[in-house]
PDB file of C-alpha atoms in Angstrom:
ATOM      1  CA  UNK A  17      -8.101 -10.283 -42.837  1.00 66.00           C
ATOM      2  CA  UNK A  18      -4.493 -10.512 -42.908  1.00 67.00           C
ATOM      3  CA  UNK A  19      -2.414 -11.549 -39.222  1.00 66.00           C
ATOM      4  CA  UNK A  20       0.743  -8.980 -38.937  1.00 65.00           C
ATOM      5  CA  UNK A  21       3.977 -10.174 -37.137  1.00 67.00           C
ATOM      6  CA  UNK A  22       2.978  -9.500 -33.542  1.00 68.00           C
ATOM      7  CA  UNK A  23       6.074  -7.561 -31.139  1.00 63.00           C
ATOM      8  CA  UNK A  24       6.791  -8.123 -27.687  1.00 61.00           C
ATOM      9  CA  UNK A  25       4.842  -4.919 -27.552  1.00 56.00           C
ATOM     10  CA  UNK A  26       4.172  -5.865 -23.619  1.00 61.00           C
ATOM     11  CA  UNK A  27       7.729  -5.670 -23.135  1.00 65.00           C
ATOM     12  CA  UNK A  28       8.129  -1.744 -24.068  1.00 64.00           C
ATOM     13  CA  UNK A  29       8.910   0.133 -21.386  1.00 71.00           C
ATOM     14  CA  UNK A  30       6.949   3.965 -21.180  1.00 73.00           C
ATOM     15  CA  UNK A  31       9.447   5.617 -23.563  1.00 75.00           C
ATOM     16  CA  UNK A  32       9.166   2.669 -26.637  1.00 77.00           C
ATOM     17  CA  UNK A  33       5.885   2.467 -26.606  1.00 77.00           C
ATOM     18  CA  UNK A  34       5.403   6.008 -26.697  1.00 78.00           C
ATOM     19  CA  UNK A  35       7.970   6.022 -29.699  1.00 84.00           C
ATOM     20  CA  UNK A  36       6.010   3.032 -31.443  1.00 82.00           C
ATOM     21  CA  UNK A  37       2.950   4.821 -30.858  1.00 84.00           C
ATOM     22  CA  UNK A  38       4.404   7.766 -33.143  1.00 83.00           C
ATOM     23  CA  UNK A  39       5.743   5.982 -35.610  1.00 87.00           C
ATOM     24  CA  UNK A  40       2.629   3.927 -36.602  1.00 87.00           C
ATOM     25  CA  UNK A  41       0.802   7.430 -36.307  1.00 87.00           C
ATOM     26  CA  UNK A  42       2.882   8.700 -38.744  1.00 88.00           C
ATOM     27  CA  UNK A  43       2.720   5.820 -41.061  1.00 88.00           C
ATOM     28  CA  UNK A  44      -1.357   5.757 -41.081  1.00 87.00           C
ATOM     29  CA  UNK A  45      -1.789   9.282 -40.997  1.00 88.00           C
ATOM     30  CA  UNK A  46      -0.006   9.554 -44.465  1.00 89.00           C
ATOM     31  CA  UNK A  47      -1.474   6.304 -45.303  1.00 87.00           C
ATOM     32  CA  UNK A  48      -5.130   6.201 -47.166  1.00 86.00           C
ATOM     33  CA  UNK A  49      -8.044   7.529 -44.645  1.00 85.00           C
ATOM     34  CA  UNK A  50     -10.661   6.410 -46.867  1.00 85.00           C
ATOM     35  CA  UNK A  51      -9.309   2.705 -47.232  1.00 86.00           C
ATOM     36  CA  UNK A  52      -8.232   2.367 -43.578  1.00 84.00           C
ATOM     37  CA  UNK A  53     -11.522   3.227 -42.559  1.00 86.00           C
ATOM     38  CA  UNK A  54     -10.385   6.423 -40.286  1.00 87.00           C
ATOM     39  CA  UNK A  55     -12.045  10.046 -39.740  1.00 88.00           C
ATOM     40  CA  UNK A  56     -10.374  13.105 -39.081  1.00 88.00           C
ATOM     41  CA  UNK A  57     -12.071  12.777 -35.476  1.00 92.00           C
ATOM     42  CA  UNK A  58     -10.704   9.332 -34.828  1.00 89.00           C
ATOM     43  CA  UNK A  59      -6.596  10.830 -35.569  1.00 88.00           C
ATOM     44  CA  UNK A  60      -7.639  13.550 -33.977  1.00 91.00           C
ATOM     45  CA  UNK A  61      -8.312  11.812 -30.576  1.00 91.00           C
ATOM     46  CA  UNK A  62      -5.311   9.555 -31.375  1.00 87.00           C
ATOM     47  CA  UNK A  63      -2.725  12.233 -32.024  1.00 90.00           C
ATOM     48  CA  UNK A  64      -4.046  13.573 -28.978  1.00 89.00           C
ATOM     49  CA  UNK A  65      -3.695  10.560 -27.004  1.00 88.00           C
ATOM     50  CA  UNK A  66      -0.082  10.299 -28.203  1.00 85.00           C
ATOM     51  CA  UNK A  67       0.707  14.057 -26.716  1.00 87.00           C
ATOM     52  CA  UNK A  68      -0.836  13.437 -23.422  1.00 85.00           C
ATOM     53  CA  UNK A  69       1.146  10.134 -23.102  1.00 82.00           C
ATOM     54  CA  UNK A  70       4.188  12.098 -24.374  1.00 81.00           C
ATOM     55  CA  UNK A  71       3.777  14.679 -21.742  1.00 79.00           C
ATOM     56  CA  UNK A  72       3.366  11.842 -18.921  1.00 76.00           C
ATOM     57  CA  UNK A  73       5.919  10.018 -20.043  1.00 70.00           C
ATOM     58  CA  UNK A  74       8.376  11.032 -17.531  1.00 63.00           C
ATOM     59  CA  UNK A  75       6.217  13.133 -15.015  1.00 60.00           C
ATOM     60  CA  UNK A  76       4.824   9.848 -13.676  1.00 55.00           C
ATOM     61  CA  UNK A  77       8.266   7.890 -12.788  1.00 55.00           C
ATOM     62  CA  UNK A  78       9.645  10.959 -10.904  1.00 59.00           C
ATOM     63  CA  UNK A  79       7.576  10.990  -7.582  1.00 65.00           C
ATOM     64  CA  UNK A  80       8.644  12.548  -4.437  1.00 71.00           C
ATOM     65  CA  UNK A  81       8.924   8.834  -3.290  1.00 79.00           C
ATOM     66  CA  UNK A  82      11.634   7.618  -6.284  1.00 83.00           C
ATOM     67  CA  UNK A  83      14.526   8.531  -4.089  1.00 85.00           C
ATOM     68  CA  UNK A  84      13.146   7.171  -0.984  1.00 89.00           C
ATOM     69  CA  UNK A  85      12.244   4.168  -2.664  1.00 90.00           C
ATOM     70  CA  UNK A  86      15.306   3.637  -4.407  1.00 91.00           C
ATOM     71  CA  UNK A  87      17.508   3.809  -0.730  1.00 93.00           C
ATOM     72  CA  UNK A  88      14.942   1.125   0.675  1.00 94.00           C
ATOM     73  CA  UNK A  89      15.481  -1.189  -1.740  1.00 94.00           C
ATOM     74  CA  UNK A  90      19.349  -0.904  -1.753  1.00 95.00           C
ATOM     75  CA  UNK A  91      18.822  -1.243   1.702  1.00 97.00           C
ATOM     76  CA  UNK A  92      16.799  -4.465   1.020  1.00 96.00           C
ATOM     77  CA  UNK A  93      19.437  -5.500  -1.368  1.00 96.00           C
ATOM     78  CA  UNK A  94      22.124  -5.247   1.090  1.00 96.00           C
ATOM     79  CA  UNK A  95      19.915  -7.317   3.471  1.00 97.00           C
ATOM     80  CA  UNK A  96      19.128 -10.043   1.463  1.00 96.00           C
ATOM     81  CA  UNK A  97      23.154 -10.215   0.383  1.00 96.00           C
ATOM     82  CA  UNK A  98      24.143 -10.473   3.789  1.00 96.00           C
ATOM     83  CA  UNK A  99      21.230 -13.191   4.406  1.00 96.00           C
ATOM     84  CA  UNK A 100      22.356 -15.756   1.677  1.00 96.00           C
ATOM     85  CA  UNK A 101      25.663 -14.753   2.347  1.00 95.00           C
ATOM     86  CA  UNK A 102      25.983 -15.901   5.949  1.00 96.00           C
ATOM     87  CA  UNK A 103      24.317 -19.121   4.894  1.00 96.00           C
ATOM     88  CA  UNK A 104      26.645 -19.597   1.910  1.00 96.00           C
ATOM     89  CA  UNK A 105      30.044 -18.936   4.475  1.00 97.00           C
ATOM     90  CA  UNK A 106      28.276 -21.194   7.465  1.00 96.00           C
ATOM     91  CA  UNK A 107      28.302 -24.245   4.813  1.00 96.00           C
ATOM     92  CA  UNK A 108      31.600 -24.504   5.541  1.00 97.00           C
ATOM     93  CA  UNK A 109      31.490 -24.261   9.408  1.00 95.00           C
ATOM     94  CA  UNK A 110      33.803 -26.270  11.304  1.00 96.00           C
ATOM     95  CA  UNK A 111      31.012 -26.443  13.779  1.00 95.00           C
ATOM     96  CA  UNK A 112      28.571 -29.516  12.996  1.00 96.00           C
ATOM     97  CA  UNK A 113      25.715 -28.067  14.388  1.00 95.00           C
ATOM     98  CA  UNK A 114      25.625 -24.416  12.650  1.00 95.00           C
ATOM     99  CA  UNK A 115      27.132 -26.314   9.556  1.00 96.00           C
ATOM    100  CA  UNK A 116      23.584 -28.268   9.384  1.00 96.00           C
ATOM    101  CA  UNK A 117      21.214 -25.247  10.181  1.00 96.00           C
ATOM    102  CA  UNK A 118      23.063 -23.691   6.791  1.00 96.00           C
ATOM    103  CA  UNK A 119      22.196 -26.889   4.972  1.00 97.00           C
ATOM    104  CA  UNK A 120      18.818 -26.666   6.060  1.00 96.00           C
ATOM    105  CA  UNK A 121      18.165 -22.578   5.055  1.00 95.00           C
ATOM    106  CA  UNK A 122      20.640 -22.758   2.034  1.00 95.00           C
ATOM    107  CA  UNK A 123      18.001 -25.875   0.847  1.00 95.00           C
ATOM    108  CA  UNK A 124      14.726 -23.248   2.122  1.00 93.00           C
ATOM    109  CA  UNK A 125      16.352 -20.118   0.372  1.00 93.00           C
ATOM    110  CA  UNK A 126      17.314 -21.883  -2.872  1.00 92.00           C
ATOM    111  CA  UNK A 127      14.268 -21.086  -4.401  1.00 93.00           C
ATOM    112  CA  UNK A 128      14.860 -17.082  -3.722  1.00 93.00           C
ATOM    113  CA  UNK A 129      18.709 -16.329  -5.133  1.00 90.00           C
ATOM    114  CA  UNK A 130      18.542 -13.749  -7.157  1.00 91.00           C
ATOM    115  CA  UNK A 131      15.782 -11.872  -6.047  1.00 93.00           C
ATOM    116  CA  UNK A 132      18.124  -8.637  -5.815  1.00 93.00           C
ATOM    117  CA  UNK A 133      17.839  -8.315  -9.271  1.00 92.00           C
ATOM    118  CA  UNK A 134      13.750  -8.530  -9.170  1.00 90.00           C
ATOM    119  CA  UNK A 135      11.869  -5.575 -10.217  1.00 89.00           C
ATOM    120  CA  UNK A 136      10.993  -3.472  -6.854  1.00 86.00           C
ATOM    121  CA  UNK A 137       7.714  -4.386  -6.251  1.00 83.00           C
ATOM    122  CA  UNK A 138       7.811  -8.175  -7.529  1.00 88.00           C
ATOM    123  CA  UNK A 139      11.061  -8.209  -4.647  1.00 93.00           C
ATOM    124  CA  UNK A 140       8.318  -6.860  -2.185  1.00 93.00           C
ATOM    125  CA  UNK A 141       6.233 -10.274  -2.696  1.00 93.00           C
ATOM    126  CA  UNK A 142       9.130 -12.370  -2.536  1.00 93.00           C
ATOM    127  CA  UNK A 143      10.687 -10.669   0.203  1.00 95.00           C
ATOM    128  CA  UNK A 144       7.822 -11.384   2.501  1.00 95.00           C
ATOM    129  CA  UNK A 145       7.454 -15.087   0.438  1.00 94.00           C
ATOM    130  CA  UNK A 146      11.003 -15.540   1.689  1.00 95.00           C
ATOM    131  CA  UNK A 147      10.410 -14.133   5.547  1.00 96.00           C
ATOM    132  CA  UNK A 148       7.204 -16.470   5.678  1.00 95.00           C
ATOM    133  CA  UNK A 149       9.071 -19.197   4.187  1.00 94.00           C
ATOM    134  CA  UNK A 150      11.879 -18.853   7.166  1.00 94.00           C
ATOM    135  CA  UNK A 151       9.290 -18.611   9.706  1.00 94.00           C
ATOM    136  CA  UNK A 152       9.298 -22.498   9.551  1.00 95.00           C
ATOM    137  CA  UNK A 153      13.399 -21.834  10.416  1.00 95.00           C
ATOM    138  CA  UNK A 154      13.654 -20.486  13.870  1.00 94.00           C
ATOM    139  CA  UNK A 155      16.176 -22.769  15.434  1.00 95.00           C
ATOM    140  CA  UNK A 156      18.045 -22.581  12.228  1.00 95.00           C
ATOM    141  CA  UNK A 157      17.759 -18.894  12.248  1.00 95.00           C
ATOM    142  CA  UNK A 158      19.151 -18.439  15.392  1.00 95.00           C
ATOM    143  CA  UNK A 159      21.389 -20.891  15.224  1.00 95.00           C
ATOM    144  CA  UNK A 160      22.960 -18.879  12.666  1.00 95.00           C
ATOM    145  CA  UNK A 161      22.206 -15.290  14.600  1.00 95.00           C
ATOM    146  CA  UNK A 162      19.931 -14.355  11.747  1.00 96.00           C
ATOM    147  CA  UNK A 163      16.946 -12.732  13.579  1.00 95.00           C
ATOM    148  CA  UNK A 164      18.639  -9.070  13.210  1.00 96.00           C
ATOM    149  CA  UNK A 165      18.700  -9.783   9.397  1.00 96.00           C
ATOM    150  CA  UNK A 166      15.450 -10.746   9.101  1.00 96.00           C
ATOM    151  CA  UNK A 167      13.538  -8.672  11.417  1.00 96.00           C
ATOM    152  CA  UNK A 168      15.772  -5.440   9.713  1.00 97.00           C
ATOM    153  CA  UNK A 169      14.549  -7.262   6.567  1.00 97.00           C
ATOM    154  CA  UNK A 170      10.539  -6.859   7.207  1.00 97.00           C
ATOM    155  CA  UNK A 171      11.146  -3.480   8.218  1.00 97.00           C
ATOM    156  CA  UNK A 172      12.568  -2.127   5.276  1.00 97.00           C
ATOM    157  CA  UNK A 173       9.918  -4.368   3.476  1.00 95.00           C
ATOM    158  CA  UNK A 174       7.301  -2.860   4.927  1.00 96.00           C
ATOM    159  CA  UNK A 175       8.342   0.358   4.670  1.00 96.00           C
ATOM    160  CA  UNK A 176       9.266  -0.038   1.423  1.00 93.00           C
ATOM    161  CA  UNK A 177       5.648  -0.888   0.476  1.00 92.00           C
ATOM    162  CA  UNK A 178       3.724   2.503   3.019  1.00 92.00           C
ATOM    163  CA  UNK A 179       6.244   4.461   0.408  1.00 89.00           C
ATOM    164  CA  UNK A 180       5.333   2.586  -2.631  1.00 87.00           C
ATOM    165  CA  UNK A 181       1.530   2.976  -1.723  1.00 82.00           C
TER     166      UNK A 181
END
């Protein structure tokens, strides 16, 4: 038995693996069938595999629901901007009181900066991590008129995730 240099093979999106998937067709269909062990039957159902996955390669990404879904989570993205945003800005608040509530959510929402740049349905989990998380936050929250935010925030969550079902 001899142990080949693994790939990040889990890393290929649809269109790579589909190409890798062609290449090493093509190298062990002109390779030896007899030594490698293969039938006619077994590249047969391969090759065939390979075609079917070539054919769904891009029918499956293009839903009636990619545009939608795309909106809602710039919408999201905007949201979540404006959230650490107005924490960020009331750090520096002349006012001790709001100036403390931003301590207090910039501390909670540490753990969630750059979640804009999350892949759309890991943001849905940490979107509703984050609104759970903030729960905890109220005074804070309002001290820092963030309940529009939020509550706009679970929306577009929510909906986000009755699309992407």
């Amino acid at each position: 038995m001899a142990l080949v240099k693994t790939s990040l093979s889990t890393h290929y999106s649809n269109s790579h693996h589909l190409q890798f998937m062609f290449n090493v067709y093509a190298l062990v269909k002109a390779g030896d069938k007899l030594k490698l062990h293969l039938t006619d039957e077994l590249l047969k159902t391969w090759n065939d595999c390979i075609e079917l996955e070539t054919e769904l390669n891009k029918q499956a990404t293009a839903t009636v629901h990619t545009e939608q879904m795309k909106e809602l989570d710039r919408q999201r993205d905007t949201l979540l901007t404006n959230l650490f945003g107005i924490v960020r800005v009331q750090l520096k608040s002349p006012v001790q009181a709001v100036k403390e509530a931003a301590k207090k959510l910039d501390k909670a929402l540490g753990v969630y900066v750059g979640i804009q740049r999350k892949a759309a349905d890991a943001k849905t989990a940490e979107v509703r991590g984050l609104l759970k998380d903030l729960e905890r936050f109220s005074a804070e929250m309002t001290a820092l008129g963030l309940a529009p935010v939020t509550a706009e925030l679970k929306a577009v969550n929510e909906k986000f995730q009755t699309v992407y079902n």
